[in-house]
Amino acid sequence: MRRDALVLATLIACLPVSSDVAWAEAARDRRVITVSATREVTPTADRARLSLAIERTAPSAQAAAEEVARASERVIDALERLGSKGSLLSTKHYSLEPQYRLPQEKGPSPAEPRIVGYRAYNEVEIVTGKLDDLGRLIDSAVASGANRVAGLVLELTDPDPYQRQAVEEATKEAARKAQAIAKALGVRIGPVVEATTEPGESPPPAPIFSGLKMAASAETPVLPGTVAIRASVRLTYEISQ
């Protein structure tokens, strides 16, 4: 039995190595130069997501919900009147929850919190390509009953061309690095044997605005900004000599 096992092991050892294993072994012995680069492009945003919240508190859940519902109708009507063609208006978040308070009196056992009211919260979002209208949208919504700007995000309608541009610029920079390293080492680089990319869009910056203006004569200024698009590239060159 032991002799058969020895013969089998010898036969396996003599089998030809697979192409994948042979390539891996050759890759380890290959002389290479590996470089990486990251590039960023900053196109101007052409679309904004504006989130406005209507929040109310009342002694009962029904009263809080009704107050938010009435205010929300006014806010939505105002946004629809001012919203440009192609704008998208939707409900982003809604909640209704009790508000608790601990009793002031002290006793031998821990006091249980009691409900003192209810909080209703409705958040609506408008997506628009008319960035010049953002100040008017905020002012009109606040005047109609919104009491919080829950979010204002700038973005790109189509980020793909800028992503490709960032990848192209990062690739060129990585190639320049490889040439500089090869020159310093006194060698020549051959073809690229491996290339990887890690595209990533950075979080868009929030535009700057000075606050919520209730007066109709003072429009909230919103300054459109840029969106940063980054790409990282990693290249491996074979050293030809």
PDB file of C-alpha atoms in Angstrom:
ATOM      1  CA  MET A   1       0.000   0.000   0.000  1.00  0.00           C
ATOM      2  CA  ARG A   2       2.832   2.363   0.845  1.00  0.00           C
ATOM      3  CA  ARG A   3       4.628   1.475  -2.411  1.00  0.00           C
ATOM      4  CA  ASP A   4       1.526   2.360  -4.482  1.00  0.00           C
ATOM      5  CA  ALA A   5       1.252   5.729  -2.731  1.00  0.00           C
ATOM      6  CA  LEU A   6       4.910   6.454  -3.438  1.00  0.00           C
ATOM      7  CA  VAL A   7       4.494   5.649  -7.131  1.00  0.00           C
ATOM      8  CA  LEU A   8       1.383   7.883  -7.356  1.00  0.00           C
ATOM      9  CA  ALA A   9       3.184  10.805  -5.732  1.00  0.00           C
ATOM     10  CA  THR A  10       6.104  10.405  -8.138  1.00  0.00           C
ATOM     11  CA  LEU A  11       3.760  10.443 -11.143  1.00  0.00           C
ATOM     12  CA  ILE A  12       2.013  13.614  -9.908  1.00  0.00           C
ATOM     13  CA  ALA A  13       5.342  15.351  -9.406  1.00  0.00           C
ATOM     14  CA  CYS A  14       6.320  14.542 -12.979  1.00  0.00           C
ATOM     15  CA  LEU A  15       3.167  16.005 -14.523  1.00  0.00           C
ATOM     16  CA  PRO A  16       3.676  19.230 -16.554  1.00  0.00           C
ATOM     17  CA  VAL A  17       3.002  22.472 -14.689  1.00  0.00           C
ATOM     18  CA  SER A  18      -0.248  24.229 -15.737  1.00  0.00           C
ATOM     19  CA  SER A  19       0.008  27.415 -17.765  1.00  0.00           C
ATOM     20  CA  ASP A  20      -1.427  29.517 -14.912  1.00  0.00           C
ATOM     21  CA  VAL A  21       1.131  28.276 -12.427  1.00  0.00           C
ATOM     22  CA  ALA A  22       3.946  28.689 -14.945  1.00  0.00           C
ATOM     23  CA  TRP A  23       2.853  32.285 -15.660  1.00  0.00           C
ATOM     24  CA  ALA A  24       2.763  33.080 -11.943  1.00  0.00           C
ATOM     25  CA  GLU A  25       6.262  31.709 -11.468  1.00  0.00           C
ATOM     26  CA  ALA A  26       7.524  33.725 -14.440  1.00  0.00           C
ATOM     27  CA  ALA A  27       5.847  36.889 -13.153  1.00  0.00           C
ATOM     28  CA  ARG A  28       7.679  36.591  -9.851  1.00  0.00           C
ATOM     29  CA  ASP A  29      11.017  36.435 -11.680  1.00  0.00           C
ATOM     30  CA  ARG A  30      10.179  39.302 -14.043  1.00  0.00           C
ATOM     31  CA  ARG A  31      11.837  42.673 -13.442  1.00  0.00           C
ATOM     32  CA  VAL A  32       9.182  45.346 -13.347  1.00  0.00           C
ATOM     33  CA  ILE A  33       8.505  48.960 -12.405  1.00  0.00           C
ATOM     34  CA  THR A  34       5.180  49.678 -10.715  1.00  0.00           C
ATOM     35  CA  VAL A  35       3.842  53.220 -10.473  1.00  0.00           C
ATOM     36  CA  SER A  36       0.597  54.848  -9.433  1.00  0.00           C
ATOM     37  CA  ALA A  37      -1.006  58.260  -9.836  1.00  0.00           C
ATOM     38  CA  THR A  38      -4.175  60.070  -8.827  1.00  0.00           C
ATOM     39  CA  ARG A  39      -5.764  62.931 -10.687  1.00  0.00           C
ATOM     40  CA  GLU A  40      -8.776  65.112  -9.970  1.00  0.00           C
ATOM     41  CA  VAL A  41     -11.005  67.169 -12.224  1.00  0.00           C
ATOM     42  CA  THR A  42     -13.420  69.765 -10.875  1.00  0.00           C
ATOM     43  CA  PRO A  43     -16.282  70.512 -13.263  1.00  0.00           C
ATOM     44  CA  THR A  44     -18.958  72.994 -12.291  1.00  0.00           C
ATOM     45  CA  ALA A  45     -22.072  71.375 -10.859  1.00  0.00           C
ATOM     46  CA  ASP A  46     -25.135  71.504 -13.076  1.00  0.00           C
ATOM     47  CA  ARG A  47     -27.757  70.070 -10.726  1.00  0.00           C
ATOM     48  CA  ALA A  48     -28.748  70.468  -7.083  1.00  0.00           C
ATOM     49  CA  ARG A  49     -30.684  68.417  -4.544  1.00  0.00           C
ATOM     50  CA  LEU A  50     -32.454  70.663  -2.063  1.00  0.00           C
ATOM     51  CA  SER A  51     -34.111  69.048   0.971  1.00  0.00           C
ATOM     52  CA  LEU A  52     -36.532  71.117   3.045  1.00  0.00           C
ATOM     53  CA  ALA A  53     -38.112  69.935   6.285  1.00  0.00           C
ATOM     54  CA  ILE A  54     -41.376  70.817   7.976  1.00  0.00           C
ATOM     55  CA  GLU A  55     -41.316  70.036  11.690  1.00  0.00           C
ATOM     56  CA  ARG A  56     -44.081  70.590  14.226  1.00  0.00           C
ATOM     57  CA  THR A  57     -44.781  69.549  17.827  1.00  0.00           C
ATOM     58  CA  ALA A  58     -48.219  69.267  19.443  1.00  0.00           C
ATOM     59  CA  PRO A  59     -49.839  67.693  22.532  1.00  0.00           C
ATOM     60  CA  SER A  60     -51.312  64.840  20.464  1.00  0.00           C
ATOM     61  CA  ALA A  61     -50.039  62.771  17.571  1.00  0.00           C
ATOM     62  CA  GLN A  62     -53.040  63.714  15.444  1.00  0.00           C
ATOM     63  CA  ALA A  63     -52.534  67.424  16.012  1.00  0.00           C
ATOM     64  CA  ALA A  64     -48.819  67.244  15.147  1.00  0.00           C
ATOM     65  CA  ALA A  65     -49.524  65.245  11.995  1.00  0.00           C
ATOM     66  CA  GLU A  66     -52.280  67.626  10.896  1.00  0.00           C
ATOM     67  CA  GLU A  67     -50.110  70.711  11.419  1.00  0.00           C
ATOM     68  CA  VAL A  68     -47.265  69.193   9.388  1.00  0.00           C
ATOM     69  CA  ALA A  69     -49.698  68.111   6.669  1.00  0.00           C
ATOM     70  CA  ARG A  70     -51.115  71.630   6.252  1.00  0.00           C
ATOM     71  CA  ALA A  71     -47.676  73.243   6.242  1.00  0.00           C
ATOM     72  CA  SER A  72     -46.340  70.614   3.834  1.00  0.00           C
ATOM     73  CA  GLU A  73     -49.121  71.332   1.336  1.00  0.00           C
ATOM     74  CA  ARG A  74     -48.200  75.018   1.341  1.00  0.00           C
ATOM     75  CA  VAL A  75     -44.486  74.276   0.933  1.00  0.00           C
ATOM     76  CA  ILE A  76     -45.076  71.804  -1.898  1.00  0.00           C
ATOM     77  CA  ASP A  77     -47.382  74.256  -3.687  1.00  0.00           C
ATOM     78  CA  ALA A  78     -44.717  76.946  -3.435  1.00  0.00           C
ATOM     79  CA  LEU A  79     -41.999  74.653  -4.763  1.00  0.00           C
ATOM     80  CA  GLU A  80     -44.194  73.518  -7.635  1.00  0.00           C
ATOM     81  CA  ARG A  81     -44.963  77.112  -8.604  1.00  0.00           C
ATOM     82  CA  LEU A  82     -41.285  78.080  -8.628  1.00  0.00           C
ATOM     83  CA  GLY A  83     -39.864  74.767  -9.773  1.00  0.00           C
ATOM     84  CA  SER A  84     -38.495  74.898 -13.288  1.00  0.00           C
ATOM     85  CA  LYS A  85     -39.456  72.454 -16.010  1.00  0.00           C
ATOM     86  CA  GLY A  86     -37.815  69.088 -15.428  1.00  0.00           C
ATOM     87  CA  SER A  87     -37.509  69.494 -11.663  1.00  0.00           C
ATOM     88  CA  LEU A  88     -38.314  66.425  -9.582  1.00  0.00           C
ATOM     89  CA  LEU A  89     -40.202  66.831  -6.301  1.00  0.00           C
ATOM     90  CA  SER A  90     -40.580  63.934  -3.863  1.00  0.00           C
ATOM     91  CA  THR A  91     -40.980  63.025  -0.191  1.00  0.00           C
ATOM     92  CA  LYS A  92     -37.640  61.993   1.267  1.00  0.00           C
ATOM     93  CA  HIS A  93     -38.473  61.244   4.892  1.00  0.00           C
ATOM     94  CA  TYR A  94     -41.441  61.304   7.266  1.00  0.00           C
ATOM     95  CA  SER A  95     -41.626  60.533  10.970  1.00  0.00           C
ATOM     96  CA  LEU A  96     -44.060  60.890  13.849  1.00  0.00           C
ATOM     97  CA  GLU A  97     -42.754  60.148  17.334  1.00  0.00           C
ATOM     98  CA  PRO A  98     -43.582  60.880  20.971  1.00  0.00           C
ATOM     99  CA  GLN A  99     -41.570  63.326  23.053  1.00  0.00           C
ATOM    100  CA  TYR A 100     -40.631  62.182  26.566  1.00  0.00           C
ATOM    101  CA  ARG A 101     -39.747  63.936  29.804  1.00  0.00           C
ATOM    102  CA  LEU A 102     -38.608  62.563  33.143  1.00  0.00           C
ATOM    103  CA  PRO A 103     -40.745  63.554  36.166  1.00  0.00           C
ATOM    104  CA  GLN A 104     -39.112  66.102  38.479  1.00  0.00           C
ATOM    105  CA  GLU A 105     -40.153  64.405  41.720  1.00  0.00           C
ATOM    106  CA  LYS A 106     -37.725  61.911  43.268  1.00  0.00           C
ATOM    107  CA  GLY A 107     -38.761  58.586  44.751  1.00  0.00           C
ATOM    108  CA  PRO A 108     -37.354  55.296  45.976  1.00  0.00           C
ATOM    109  CA  SER A 109     -37.609  53.736  42.488  1.00  0.00           C
ATOM    110  CA  PRO A 110     -36.491  55.139  39.119  1.00  0.00           C
ATOM    111  CA  ALA A 111     -39.156  57.384  37.585  1.00  0.00           C
ATOM    112  CA  GLU A 112     -40.627  56.368  34.252  1.00  0.00           C
ATOM    113  CA  PRO A 113     -40.491  58.980  31.476  1.00  0.00           C
ATOM    114  CA  ARG A 114     -43.861  60.294  30.375  1.00  0.00           C
ATOM    115  CA  ILE A 115     -45.076  61.497  27.009  1.00  0.00           C
ATOM    116  CA  VAL A 116     -45.409  65.274  26.903  1.00  0.00           C
ATOM    117  CA  GLY A 117     -46.123  65.707  23.212  1.00  0.00           C
ATOM    118  CA  TYR A 118     -45.518  64.470  19.695  1.00  0.00           C
ATOM    119  CA  ARG A 119     -43.154  65.544  16.947  1.00  0.00           C
ATOM    120  CA  ALA A 120     -44.052  65.233  13.270  1.00  0.00           C
ATOM    121  CA  TYR A 121     -41.379  65.662  10.619  1.00  0.00           C
ATOM    122  CA  ASN A 122     -41.787  65.727   6.852  1.00  0.00           C
ATOM    123  CA  GLU A 123     -38.827  66.197   4.501  1.00  0.00           C
ATOM    124  CA  VAL A 124     -39.341  66.950   0.824  1.00  0.00           C
ATOM    125  CA  GLU A 125     -36.647  67.072  -1.841  1.00  0.00           C
ATOM    126  CA  ILE A 126     -36.538  68.989  -5.081  1.00  0.00           C
ATOM    127  CA  VAL A 127     -33.960  68.165  -7.762  1.00  0.00           C
ATOM    128  CA  THR A 128     -33.380  71.003 -10.167  1.00  0.00           C
ATOM    129  CA  GLY A 129     -30.930  72.047 -12.841  1.00  0.00           C
ATOM    130  CA  LYS A 130     -31.721  75.729 -12.342  1.00  0.00           C
ATOM    131  CA  LEU A 131     -29.101  76.592  -9.741  1.00  0.00           C
ATOM    132  CA  ASP A 132     -29.925  80.277  -9.985  1.00  0.00           C
ATOM    133  CA  ASP A 133     -33.370  79.504  -8.527  1.00  0.00           C
ATOM    134  CA  LEU A 134     -32.103  77.881  -5.308  1.00  0.00           C
ATOM    135  CA  GLY A 135     -32.262  81.069  -3.256  1.00  0.00           C
ATOM    136  CA  ARG A 136     -35.839  81.763  -4.338  1.00  0.00           C
ATOM    137  CA  LEU A 137     -36.836  78.150  -3.640  1.00  0.00           C
ATOM    138  CA  ILE A 138     -35.435  78.321  -0.098  1.00  0.00           C
ATOM    139  CA  ASP A 139     -37.064  81.654   0.672  1.00  0.00           C
ATOM    140  CA  SER A 140     -40.434  80.616  -0.698  1.00  0.00           C
ATOM    141  CA  ALA A 141     -40.394  77.300   1.177  1.00  0.00           C
ATOM    142  CA  VAL A 142     -39.490  78.976   4.468  1.00  0.00           C
ATOM    143  CA  ALA A 143     -42.165  81.608   4.004  1.00  0.00           C
ATOM    144  CA  SER A 144     -44.686  78.813   3.333  1.00  0.00           C
ATOM    145  CA  GLY A 145     -43.915  76.847   6.502  1.00  0.00           C
ATOM    146  CA  ALA A 146     -40.618  74.981   6.144  1.00  0.00           C
ATOM    147  CA  ASN A 147     -38.393  75.489   9.167  1.00  0.00           C
ATOM    148  CA  ARG A 148     -35.255  73.586   8.238  1.00  0.00           C
ATOM    149  CA  VAL A 149     -32.953  73.195   5.258  1.00  0.00           C
ATOM    150  CA  ALA A 150     -32.136  69.517   5.704  1.00  0.00           C
ATOM    151  CA  GLY A 151     -29.634  69.311   2.863  1.00  0.00           C
ATOM    152  CA  LEU A 152     -28.294  71.068  -0.184  1.00  0.00           C
ATOM    153  CA  VAL A 153     -26.022  69.011  -2.426  1.00  0.00           C
ATOM    154  CA  LEU A 154     -24.444  69.880  -5.741  1.00  0.00           C
ATOM    155  CA  GLU A 155     -23.922  67.158  -8.323  1.00  0.00           C
ATOM    156  CA  LEU A 156     -23.417  66.395 -11.997  1.00  0.00           C
ATOM    157  CA  THR A 157     -26.130  65.163 -14.314  1.00  0.00           C
ATOM    158  CA  ASP A 158     -23.605  63.004 -16.173  1.00  0.00           C
ATOM    159  CA  PRO A 159     -20.284  62.457 -14.324  1.00  0.00           C
ATOM    160  CA  ASP A 160     -18.991  59.752 -16.722  1.00  0.00           C
ATOM    161  CA  PRO A 161     -17.096  62.041 -19.150  1.00  0.00           C
ATOM    162  CA  TYR A 162     -15.266  63.669 -16.247  1.00  0.00           C
ATOM    163  CA  GLN A 163     -14.510  60.279 -14.722  1.00  0.00           C
ATOM    164  CA  ARG A 164     -12.919  59.191 -17.986  1.00  0.00           C
ATOM    165  CA  GLN A 165     -10.954  62.427 -18.128  1.00  0.00           C
ATOM    166  CA  ALA A 166      -9.610  61.847 -14.617  1.00  0.00           C
ATOM    167  CA  VAL A 167      -8.598  58.272 -15.536  1.00  0.00           C
ATOM    168  CA  GLU A 168      -6.836  59.483 -18.682  1.00  0.00           C
ATOM    169  CA  GLU A 169      -4.917  62.183 -16.826  1.00  0.00           C
ATOM    170  CA  ALA A 170      -3.926  59.777 -14.034  1.00  0.00           C
ATOM    171  CA  THR A 171      -2.700  57.244 -16.618  1.00  0.00           C
ATOM    172  CA  LYS A 172      -0.535  59.843 -18.359  1.00  0.00           C
ATOM    173  CA  GLU A 173       0.931  60.938 -15.036  1.00  0.00           C
ATOM    174  CA  ALA A 174       1.710  57.336 -14.062  1.00  0.00           C
ATOM    175  CA  ALA A 175       3.448  56.820 -17.422  1.00  0.00           C
ATOM    176  CA  ARG A 176       5.579  59.927 -16.844  1.00  0.00           C
ATOM    177  CA  LYS A 177       6.560  58.605 -13.432  1.00  0.00           C
ATOM    178  CA  ALA A 178       7.592  55.271 -14.932  1.00  0.00           C
ATOM    179  CA  GLN A 179       9.769  57.022 -17.529  1.00  0.00           C
ATOM    180  CA  ALA A 180      11.437  59.116 -14.828  1.00  0.00           C
ATOM    181  CA  ILE A 181      12.178  56.064 -12.682  1.00  0.00           C
ATOM    182  CA  ALA A 182      13.575  54.143 -15.649  1.00  0.00           C
ATOM    183  CA  LYS A 183      15.826  57.078 -16.595  1.00  0.00           C
ATOM    184  CA  ALA A 184      17.132  57.359 -13.036  1.00  0.00           C
ATOM    185  CA  LEU A 185      17.878  53.630 -12.945  1.00  0.00           C
ATOM    186  CA  GLY A 186      19.494  53.615 -16.381  1.00  0.00           C
ATOM    187  CA  VAL A 187      17.070  51.063 -17.807  1.00  0.00           C
ATOM    188  CA  ARG A 188      14.371  50.989 -20.445  1.00  0.00           C
ATOM    189  CA  ILE A 189      10.778  50.074 -19.826  1.00  0.00           C
ATOM    190  CA  GLY A 190       8.895  47.632 -21.958  1.00  0.00           C
ATOM    191  CA  PRO A 191       5.154  47.078 -22.342  1.00  0.00           C
ATOM    192  CA  VAL A 192       2.582  47.431 -19.581  1.00  0.00           C
ATOM    193  CA  VAL A 193       1.989  44.022 -18.019  1.00  0.00           C
ATOM    194  CA  GLU A 194      -0.725  45.099 -15.597  1.00  0.00           C
ATOM    195  CA  ALA A 195      -3.021  48.109 -15.271  1.00  0.00           C
ATOM    196  CA  THR A 196      -5.680  48.769 -12.655  1.00  0.00           C
ATOM    197  CA  THR A 197      -7.851  51.769 -11.913  1.00  0.00           C
ATOM    198  CA  GLU A 198      -9.867  52.793  -8.871  1.00  0.00           C
ATOM    199  CA  PRO A 199     -12.257  55.538  -9.886  1.00  0.00           C
ATOM    200  CA  GLY A 200     -13.963  57.365  -7.080  1.00  0.00           C
ATOM    201  CA  GLU A 201     -16.159  60.441  -6.905  1.00  0.00           C
ATOM    202  CA  SER A 202     -15.472  62.575  -3.873  1.00  0.00           C
ATOM    203  CA  PRO A 203     -18.442  63.864  -1.873  1.00  0.00           C
ATOM    204  CA  PRO A 204     -19.743  66.998  -3.550  1.00  0.00           C
ATOM    205  CA  PRO A 205     -19.213  70.146  -1.472  1.00  0.00           C
ATOM    206  CA  ALA A 206     -22.222  71.917  -0.038  1.00  0.00           C
ATOM    207  CA  PRO A 207     -22.775  75.322  -1.620  1.00  0.00           C
ATOM    208  CA  ILE A 208     -22.423  78.365   0.583  1.00  0.00           C
ATOM    209  CA  PHE A 209     -25.464  80.344   1.561  1.00  0.00           C
ATOM    210  CA  SER A 210     -25.835  82.981   4.220  1.00  0.00           C
ATOM    211  CA  GLY A 211     -28.929  81.694   5.983  1.00  0.00           C
ATOM    212  CA  LEU A 212     -32.702  81.636   5.750  1.00  0.00           C
ATOM    213  CA  LYS A 213     -34.269  84.970   4.881  1.00  0.00           C
ATOM    214  CA  MET A 214     -37.911  85.376   5.771  1.00  0.00           C
ATOM    215  CA  ALA A 215     -38.232  88.782   4.141  1.00  0.00           C
ATOM    216  CA  ALA A 216     -39.377  88.677   0.542  1.00  0.00           C
ATOM    217  CA  SER A 217     -37.051  91.569  -0.309  1.00  0.00           C
ATOM    218  CA  ALA A 218     -33.888  89.694   0.725  1.00  0.00           C
ATOM    219  CA  GLU A 219     -33.215  86.593  -1.339  1.00  0.00           C
ATOM    220  CA  THR A 220     -30.990  83.913   0.144  1.00  0.00           C
ATOM    221  CA  PRO A 221     -27.778  83.906  -1.914  1.00  0.00           C
ATOM    222  CA  VAL A 222     -26.556  80.486  -3.032  1.00  0.00           C
ATOM    223  CA  LEU A 223     -23.146  80.204  -4.656  1.00  0.00           C
ATOM    224  CA  PRO A 224     -22.875  77.229  -7.040  1.00  0.00           C
ATOM    225  CA  GLY A 225     -19.611  75.325  -6.734  1.00  0.00           C
ATOM    226  CA  THR A 226     -17.735  72.460  -8.310  1.00  0.00           C
ATOM    227  CA  VAL A 227     -17.760  68.690  -7.936  1.00  0.00           C
ATOM    228  CA  ALA A 228     -14.449  66.865  -7.477  1.00  0.00           C
ATOM    229  CA  ILE A 229     -14.022  63.702  -9.557  1.00  0.00           C
ATOM    230  CA  ARG A 230     -10.968  61.581  -8.717  1.00  0.00           C
ATOM    231  CA  ALA A 231      -9.373  58.545 -10.320  1.00  0.00           C
ATOM    232  CA  SER A 232      -6.354  56.464  -9.266  1.00  0.00           C
ATOM    233  CA  VAL A 233      -4.351  54.363 -11.729  1.00  0.00           C
ATOM    234  CA  ARG A 234      -1.689  51.729 -11.057  1.00  0.00           C
ATOM    235  CA  LEU A 235       0.602  50.577 -13.899  1.00  0.00           C
ATOM    236  CA  THR A 236       3.220  47.827 -13.968  1.00  0.00           C
ATOM    237  CA  TYR A 237       5.867  47.996 -16.737  1.00  0.00           C
ATOM    238  CA  GLU A 238       8.295  45.293 -17.687  1.00  0.00           C
ATOM    239  CA  ILE A 239      11.957  46.360 -17.690  1.00  0.00           C
ATOM    240  CA  SER A 240      13.282  45.537 -21.160  1.00  0.00           C
ATOM    241  CA  GLN A 241      16.977  45.941 -20.295  1.00  0.00           C
TER     242      GLN A 241
END
